[in-house]
PDB file of C-alpha atoms in Angstrom:
ATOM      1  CA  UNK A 197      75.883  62.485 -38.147  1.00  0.00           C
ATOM      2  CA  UNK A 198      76.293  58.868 -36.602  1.00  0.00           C
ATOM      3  CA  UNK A 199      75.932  60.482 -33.413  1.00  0.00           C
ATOM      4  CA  UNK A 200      72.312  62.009 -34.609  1.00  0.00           C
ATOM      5  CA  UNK A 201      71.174  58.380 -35.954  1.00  0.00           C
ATOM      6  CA  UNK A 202      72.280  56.938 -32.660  1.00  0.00           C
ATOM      7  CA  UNK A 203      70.272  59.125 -30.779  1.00  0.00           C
ATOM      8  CA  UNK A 204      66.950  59.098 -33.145  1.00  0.00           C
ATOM      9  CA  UNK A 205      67.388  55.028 -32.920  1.00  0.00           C
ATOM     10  CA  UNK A 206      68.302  54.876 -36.508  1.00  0.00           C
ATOM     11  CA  UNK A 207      70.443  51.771 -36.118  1.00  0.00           C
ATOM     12  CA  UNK A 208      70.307  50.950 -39.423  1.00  0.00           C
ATOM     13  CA  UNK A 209      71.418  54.629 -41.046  1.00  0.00           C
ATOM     14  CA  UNK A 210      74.369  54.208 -38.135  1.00  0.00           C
ATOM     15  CA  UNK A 211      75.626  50.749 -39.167  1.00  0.00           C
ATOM     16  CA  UNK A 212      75.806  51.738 -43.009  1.00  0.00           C
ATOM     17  CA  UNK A 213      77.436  55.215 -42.342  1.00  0.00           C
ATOM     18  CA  UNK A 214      79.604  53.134 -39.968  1.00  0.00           C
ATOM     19  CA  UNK A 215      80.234  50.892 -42.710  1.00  0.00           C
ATOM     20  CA  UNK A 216      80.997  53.201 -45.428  1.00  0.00           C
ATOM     21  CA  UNK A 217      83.674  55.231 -43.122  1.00  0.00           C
ATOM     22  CA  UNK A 218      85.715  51.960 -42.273  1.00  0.00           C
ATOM     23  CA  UNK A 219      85.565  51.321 -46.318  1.00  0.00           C
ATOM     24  CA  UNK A 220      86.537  54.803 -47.598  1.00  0.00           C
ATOM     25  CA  UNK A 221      90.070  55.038 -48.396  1.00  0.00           C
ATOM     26  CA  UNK A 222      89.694  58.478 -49.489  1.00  0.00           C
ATOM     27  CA  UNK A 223      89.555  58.592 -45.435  1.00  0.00           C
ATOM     28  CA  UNK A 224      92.928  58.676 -43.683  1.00  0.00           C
ATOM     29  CA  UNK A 225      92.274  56.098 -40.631  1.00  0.00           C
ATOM     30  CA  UNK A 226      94.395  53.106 -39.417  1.00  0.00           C
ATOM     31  CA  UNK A 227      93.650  49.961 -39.529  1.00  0.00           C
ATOM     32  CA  UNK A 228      92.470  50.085 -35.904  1.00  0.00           C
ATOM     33  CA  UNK A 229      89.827  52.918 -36.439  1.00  0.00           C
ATOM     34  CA  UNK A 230      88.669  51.349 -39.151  1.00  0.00           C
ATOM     35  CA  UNK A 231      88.355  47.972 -37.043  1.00  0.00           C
ATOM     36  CA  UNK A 232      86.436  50.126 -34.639  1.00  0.00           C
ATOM     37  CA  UNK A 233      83.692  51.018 -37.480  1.00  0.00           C
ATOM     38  CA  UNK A 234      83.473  47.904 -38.372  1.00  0.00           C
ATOM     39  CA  UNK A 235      82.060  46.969 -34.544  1.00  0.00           C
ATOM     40  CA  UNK A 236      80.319  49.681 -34.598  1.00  0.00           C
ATOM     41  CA  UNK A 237      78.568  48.751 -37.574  1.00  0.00           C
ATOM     42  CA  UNK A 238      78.030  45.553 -36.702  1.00  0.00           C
ATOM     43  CA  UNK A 239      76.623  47.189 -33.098  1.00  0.00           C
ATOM     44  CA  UNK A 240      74.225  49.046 -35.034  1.00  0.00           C
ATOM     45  CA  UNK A 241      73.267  46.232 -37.345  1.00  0.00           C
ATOM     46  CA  UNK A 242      72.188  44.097 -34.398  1.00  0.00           C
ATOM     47  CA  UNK A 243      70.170  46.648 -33.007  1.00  0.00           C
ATOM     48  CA  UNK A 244      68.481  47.113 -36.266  1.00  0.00           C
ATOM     49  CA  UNK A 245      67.382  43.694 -36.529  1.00  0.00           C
ATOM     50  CA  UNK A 246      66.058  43.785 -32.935  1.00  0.00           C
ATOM     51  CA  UNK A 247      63.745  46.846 -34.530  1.00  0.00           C
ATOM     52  CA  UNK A 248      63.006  43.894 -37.195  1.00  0.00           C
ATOM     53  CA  UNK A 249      63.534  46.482 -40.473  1.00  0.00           C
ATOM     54  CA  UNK A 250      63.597  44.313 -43.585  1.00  0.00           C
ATOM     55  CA  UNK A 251      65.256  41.607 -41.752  1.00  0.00           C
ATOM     56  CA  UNK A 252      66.415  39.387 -44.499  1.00  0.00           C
ATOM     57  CA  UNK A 253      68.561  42.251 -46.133  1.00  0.00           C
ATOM     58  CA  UNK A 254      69.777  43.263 -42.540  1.00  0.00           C
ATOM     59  CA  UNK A 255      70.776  39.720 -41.655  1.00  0.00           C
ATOM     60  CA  UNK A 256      73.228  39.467 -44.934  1.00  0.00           C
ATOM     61  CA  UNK A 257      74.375  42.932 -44.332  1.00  0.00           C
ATOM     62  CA  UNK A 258      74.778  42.025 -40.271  1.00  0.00           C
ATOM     63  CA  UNK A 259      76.706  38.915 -41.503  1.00  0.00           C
ATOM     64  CA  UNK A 260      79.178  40.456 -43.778  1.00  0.00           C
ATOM     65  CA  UNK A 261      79.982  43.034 -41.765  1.00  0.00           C
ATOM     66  CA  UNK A 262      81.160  40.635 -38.920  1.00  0.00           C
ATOM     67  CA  UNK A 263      83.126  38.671 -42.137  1.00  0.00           C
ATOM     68  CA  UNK A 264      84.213  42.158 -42.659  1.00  0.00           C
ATOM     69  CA  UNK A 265      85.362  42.594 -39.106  1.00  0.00           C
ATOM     70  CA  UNK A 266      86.796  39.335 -38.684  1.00  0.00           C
ATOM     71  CA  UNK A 267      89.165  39.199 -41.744  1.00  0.00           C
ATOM     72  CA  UNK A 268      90.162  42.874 -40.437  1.00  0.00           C
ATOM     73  CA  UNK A 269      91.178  41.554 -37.100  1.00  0.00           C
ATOM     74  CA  UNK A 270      93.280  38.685 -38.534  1.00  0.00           C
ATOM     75  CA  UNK A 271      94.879  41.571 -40.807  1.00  0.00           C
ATOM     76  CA  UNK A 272      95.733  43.176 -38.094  1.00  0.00           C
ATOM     77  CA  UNK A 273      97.381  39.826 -36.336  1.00  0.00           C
ATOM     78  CA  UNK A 274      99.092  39.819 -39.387  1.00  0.00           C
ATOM     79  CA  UNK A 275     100.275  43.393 -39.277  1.00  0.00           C
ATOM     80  CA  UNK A 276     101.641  42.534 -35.457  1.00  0.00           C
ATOM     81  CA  UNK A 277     103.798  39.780 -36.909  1.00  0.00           C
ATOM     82  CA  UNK A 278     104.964  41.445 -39.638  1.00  0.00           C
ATOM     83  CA  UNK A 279     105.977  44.674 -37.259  1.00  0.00           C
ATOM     84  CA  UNK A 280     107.077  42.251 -34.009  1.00  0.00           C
ATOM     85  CA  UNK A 281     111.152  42.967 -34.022  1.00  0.00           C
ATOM     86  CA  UNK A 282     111.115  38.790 -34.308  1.00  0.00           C
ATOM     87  CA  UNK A 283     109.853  38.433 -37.648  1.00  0.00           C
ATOM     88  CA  UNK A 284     112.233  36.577 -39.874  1.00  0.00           C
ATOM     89  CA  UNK A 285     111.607  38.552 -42.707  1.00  0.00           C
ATOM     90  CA  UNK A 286     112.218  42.407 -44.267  1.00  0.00           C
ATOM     91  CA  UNK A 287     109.255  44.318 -44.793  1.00  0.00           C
ATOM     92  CA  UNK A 288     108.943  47.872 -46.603  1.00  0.00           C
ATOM     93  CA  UNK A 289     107.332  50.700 -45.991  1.00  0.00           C
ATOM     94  CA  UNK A 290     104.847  50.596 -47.986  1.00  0.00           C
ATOM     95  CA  UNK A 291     104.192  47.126 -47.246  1.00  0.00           C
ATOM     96  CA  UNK A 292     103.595  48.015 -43.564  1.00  0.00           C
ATOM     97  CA  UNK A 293     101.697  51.204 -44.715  1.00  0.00           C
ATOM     98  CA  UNK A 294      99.329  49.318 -46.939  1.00  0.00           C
ATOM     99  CA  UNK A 295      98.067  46.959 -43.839  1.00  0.00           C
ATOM    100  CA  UNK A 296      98.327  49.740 -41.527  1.00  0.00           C
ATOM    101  CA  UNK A 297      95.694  52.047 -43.164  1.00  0.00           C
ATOM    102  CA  UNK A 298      93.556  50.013 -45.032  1.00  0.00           C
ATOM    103  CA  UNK A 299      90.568  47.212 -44.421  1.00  0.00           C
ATOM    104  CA  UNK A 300      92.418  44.353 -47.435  1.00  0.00           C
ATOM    105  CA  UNK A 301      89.812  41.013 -48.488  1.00  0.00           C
ATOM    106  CA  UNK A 302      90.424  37.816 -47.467  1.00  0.00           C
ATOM    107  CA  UNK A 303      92.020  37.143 -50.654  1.00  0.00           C
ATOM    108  CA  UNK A 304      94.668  39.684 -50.665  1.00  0.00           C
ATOM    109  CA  UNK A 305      95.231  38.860 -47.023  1.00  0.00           C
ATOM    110  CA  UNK A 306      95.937  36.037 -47.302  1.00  0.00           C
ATOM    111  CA  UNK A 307      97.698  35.340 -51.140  1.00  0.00           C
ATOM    112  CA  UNK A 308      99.607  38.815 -50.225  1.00  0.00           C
ATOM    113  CA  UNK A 309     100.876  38.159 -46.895  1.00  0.00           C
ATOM    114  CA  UNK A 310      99.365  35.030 -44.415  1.00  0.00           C
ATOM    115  CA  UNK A 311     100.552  32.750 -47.093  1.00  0.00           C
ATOM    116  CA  UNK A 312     103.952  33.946 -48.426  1.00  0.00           C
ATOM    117  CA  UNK A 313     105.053  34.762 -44.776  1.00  0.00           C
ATOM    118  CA  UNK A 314     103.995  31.262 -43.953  1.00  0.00           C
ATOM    119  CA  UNK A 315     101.571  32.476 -41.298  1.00  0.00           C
ATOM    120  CA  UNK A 316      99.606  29.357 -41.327  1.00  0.00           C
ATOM    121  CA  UNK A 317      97.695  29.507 -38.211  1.00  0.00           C
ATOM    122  CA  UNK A 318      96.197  33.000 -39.929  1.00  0.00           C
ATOM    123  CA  UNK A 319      95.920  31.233 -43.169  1.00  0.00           C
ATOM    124  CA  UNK A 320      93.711  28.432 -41.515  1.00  0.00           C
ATOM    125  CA  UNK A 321      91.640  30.995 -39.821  1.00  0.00           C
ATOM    126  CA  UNK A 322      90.917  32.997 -42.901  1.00  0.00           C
ATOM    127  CA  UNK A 323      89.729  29.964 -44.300  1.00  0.00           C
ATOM    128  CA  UNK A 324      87.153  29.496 -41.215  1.00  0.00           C
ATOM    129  CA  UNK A 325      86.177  32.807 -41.786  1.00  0.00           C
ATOM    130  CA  UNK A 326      85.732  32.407 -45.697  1.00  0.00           C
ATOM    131  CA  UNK A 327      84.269  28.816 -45.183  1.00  0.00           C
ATOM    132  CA  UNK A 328      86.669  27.542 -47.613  1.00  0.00           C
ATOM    133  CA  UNK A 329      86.059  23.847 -48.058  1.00  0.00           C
ATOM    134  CA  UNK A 330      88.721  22.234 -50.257  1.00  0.00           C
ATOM    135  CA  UNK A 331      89.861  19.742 -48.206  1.00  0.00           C
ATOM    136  CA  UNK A 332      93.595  19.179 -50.240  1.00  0.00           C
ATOM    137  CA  UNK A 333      94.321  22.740 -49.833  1.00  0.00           C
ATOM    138  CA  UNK A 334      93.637  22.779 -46.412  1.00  0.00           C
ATOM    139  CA  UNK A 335      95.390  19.232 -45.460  1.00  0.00           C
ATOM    140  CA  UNK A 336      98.674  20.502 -47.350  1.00  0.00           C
ATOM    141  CA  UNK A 337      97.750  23.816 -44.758  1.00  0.00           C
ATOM    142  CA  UNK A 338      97.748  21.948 -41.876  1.00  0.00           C
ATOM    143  CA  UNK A 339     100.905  19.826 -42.327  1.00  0.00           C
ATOM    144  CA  UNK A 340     102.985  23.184 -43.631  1.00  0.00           C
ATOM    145  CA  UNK A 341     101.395  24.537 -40.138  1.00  0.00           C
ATOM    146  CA  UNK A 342     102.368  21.319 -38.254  1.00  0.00           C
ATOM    147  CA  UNK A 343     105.784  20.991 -39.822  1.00  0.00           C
ATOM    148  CA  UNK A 344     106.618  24.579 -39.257  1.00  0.00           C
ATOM    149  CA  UNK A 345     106.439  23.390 -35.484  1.00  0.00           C
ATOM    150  CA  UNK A 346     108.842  21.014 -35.314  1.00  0.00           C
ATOM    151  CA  UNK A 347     111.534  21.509 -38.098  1.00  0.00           C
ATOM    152  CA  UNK A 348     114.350  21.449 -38.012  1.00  0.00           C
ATOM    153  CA  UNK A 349     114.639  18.309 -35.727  1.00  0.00           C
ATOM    154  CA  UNK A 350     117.107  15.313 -35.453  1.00  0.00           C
ATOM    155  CA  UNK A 351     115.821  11.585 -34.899  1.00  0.00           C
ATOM    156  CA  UNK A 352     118.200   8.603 -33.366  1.00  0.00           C
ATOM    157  CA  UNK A 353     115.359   6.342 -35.378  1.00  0.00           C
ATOM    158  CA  UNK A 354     116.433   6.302 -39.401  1.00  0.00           C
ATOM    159  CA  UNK A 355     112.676   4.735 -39.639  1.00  0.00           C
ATOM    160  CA  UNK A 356     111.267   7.999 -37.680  1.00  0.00           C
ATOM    161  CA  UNK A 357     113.604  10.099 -39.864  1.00  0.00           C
ATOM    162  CA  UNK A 358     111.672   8.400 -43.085  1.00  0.00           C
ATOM    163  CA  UNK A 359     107.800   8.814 -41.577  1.00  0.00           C
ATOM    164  CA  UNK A 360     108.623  12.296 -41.214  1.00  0.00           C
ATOM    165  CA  UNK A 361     110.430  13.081 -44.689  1.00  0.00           C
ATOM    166  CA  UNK A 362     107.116  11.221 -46.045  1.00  0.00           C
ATOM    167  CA  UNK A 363     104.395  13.514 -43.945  1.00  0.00           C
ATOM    168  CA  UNK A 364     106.531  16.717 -44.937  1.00  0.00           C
ATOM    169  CA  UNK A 365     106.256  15.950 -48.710  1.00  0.00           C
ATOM    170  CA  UNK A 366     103.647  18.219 -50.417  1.00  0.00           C
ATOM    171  CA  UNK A 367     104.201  21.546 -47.944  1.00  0.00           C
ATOM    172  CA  UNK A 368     105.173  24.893 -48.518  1.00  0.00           C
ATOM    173  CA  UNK A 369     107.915  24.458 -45.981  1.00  0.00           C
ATOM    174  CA  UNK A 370     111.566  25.538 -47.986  1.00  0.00           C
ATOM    175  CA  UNK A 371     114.896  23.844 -46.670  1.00  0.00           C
ATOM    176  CA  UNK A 372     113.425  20.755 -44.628  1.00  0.00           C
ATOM    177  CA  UNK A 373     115.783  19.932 -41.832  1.00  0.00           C
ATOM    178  CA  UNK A 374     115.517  16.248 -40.649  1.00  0.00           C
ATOM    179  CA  UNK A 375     118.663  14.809 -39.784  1.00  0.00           C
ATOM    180  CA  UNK A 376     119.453  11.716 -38.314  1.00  0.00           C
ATOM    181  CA  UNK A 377     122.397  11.320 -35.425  1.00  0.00           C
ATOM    182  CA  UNK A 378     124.052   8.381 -33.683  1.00  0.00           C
ATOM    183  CA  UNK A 379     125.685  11.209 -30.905  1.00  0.00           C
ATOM    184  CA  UNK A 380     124.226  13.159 -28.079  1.00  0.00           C
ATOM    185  CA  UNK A 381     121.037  15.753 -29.418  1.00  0.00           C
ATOM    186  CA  UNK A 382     119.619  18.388 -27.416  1.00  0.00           C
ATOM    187  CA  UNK A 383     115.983  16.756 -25.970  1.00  0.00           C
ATOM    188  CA  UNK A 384     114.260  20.063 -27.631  1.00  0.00           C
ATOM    189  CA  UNK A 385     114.870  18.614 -31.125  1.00  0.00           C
ATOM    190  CA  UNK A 386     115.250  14.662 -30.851  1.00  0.00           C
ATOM    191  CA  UNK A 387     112.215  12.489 -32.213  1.00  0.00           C
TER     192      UNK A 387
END
């Protein structure tokens, strides 16, 4: 059927069947085949518009479809990391099945797994995508993302070792490691 509307030039009848296929969980797809509706979609959207049918509808419709298809591809960044055999945590099954062959929201995404996995870069990037705006949550964001970076770490400097206890208050970083020596430190970790 997509085929057909492809070929008649029905962009718009395309991009919603496209749409509805990458949505329907009644369908069983992976994550990647329903990333690949999504572009087409969004493909067929954009062609639409250049046939100018009810473009203010289309527009919306073009732009949450390309949400749709970005918070999909940052699901599937995190469903790399989880799956990468260097992941620091254990992940079931079902955990891994649940990313794997489903399109999640931006909420669950990132509540569900960018945030409790402390994937912060993906966390920051769904709230791009979102255009989340509250500035404390995403300050307290960037120093969990920046901390995450360079813990644990030893300083020679007991003033250094204060400045960074103080700009490591108030993130979701567990067990902060900032130790201060008088001996020989490896240059990797010394401040």
């Amino acid at each position: 059927l997509m085929t057909y509307y492809q070929i008649q030039r029905k962009n718009y009848e395309a991009g919603e069947l496209a749409r509805n296929r990458a949505w329907d969980t009644g369908l069983k797809l992976t994550l990647s085949e329903r990333i690949e509706y999504l572009e087409l979609a969004l493909s067929s959207f954009s062609a639409a518009l250049d046939g100018d049918r009810n473009s203010t509808n289309l527009d919306q419709l073009k732009t949450e479809t390309q949400r749709n298809l970005e918070i999909a591809k940052l699901q599937n960044s995190v469903k790399r990391e989880m799956a990468s055999a260097s992941t620091k945590y254990e992940i079931d099954p079902d955990t891994m099945d649940r990313l794997e062959s489903s399109l999640l929201g931006a909420s669950v995404l990132l509540n569900d797994f960018a945030w409790p996995y402390e994937m912060h870069e993906i966390c920051l990037r769904i709230f791009g995508v979102c255009s989340y705006d509250d500035s404390a949550h995403i300050c307290k964001l960037w120093k969990s993302f920046l901390t995450s970076k360079f813990l644990p770490c030893t300083t020679r400097n007991e003033v250094v070792m204060k400045k960074l206890e103080n700009f490591v208050q108030g993130t979701n970083i567990e067990n902060i490691q900032i130790s201060l020596s008088n001996g020989s430190v490896s240059q990797e970790t010394l401040f």
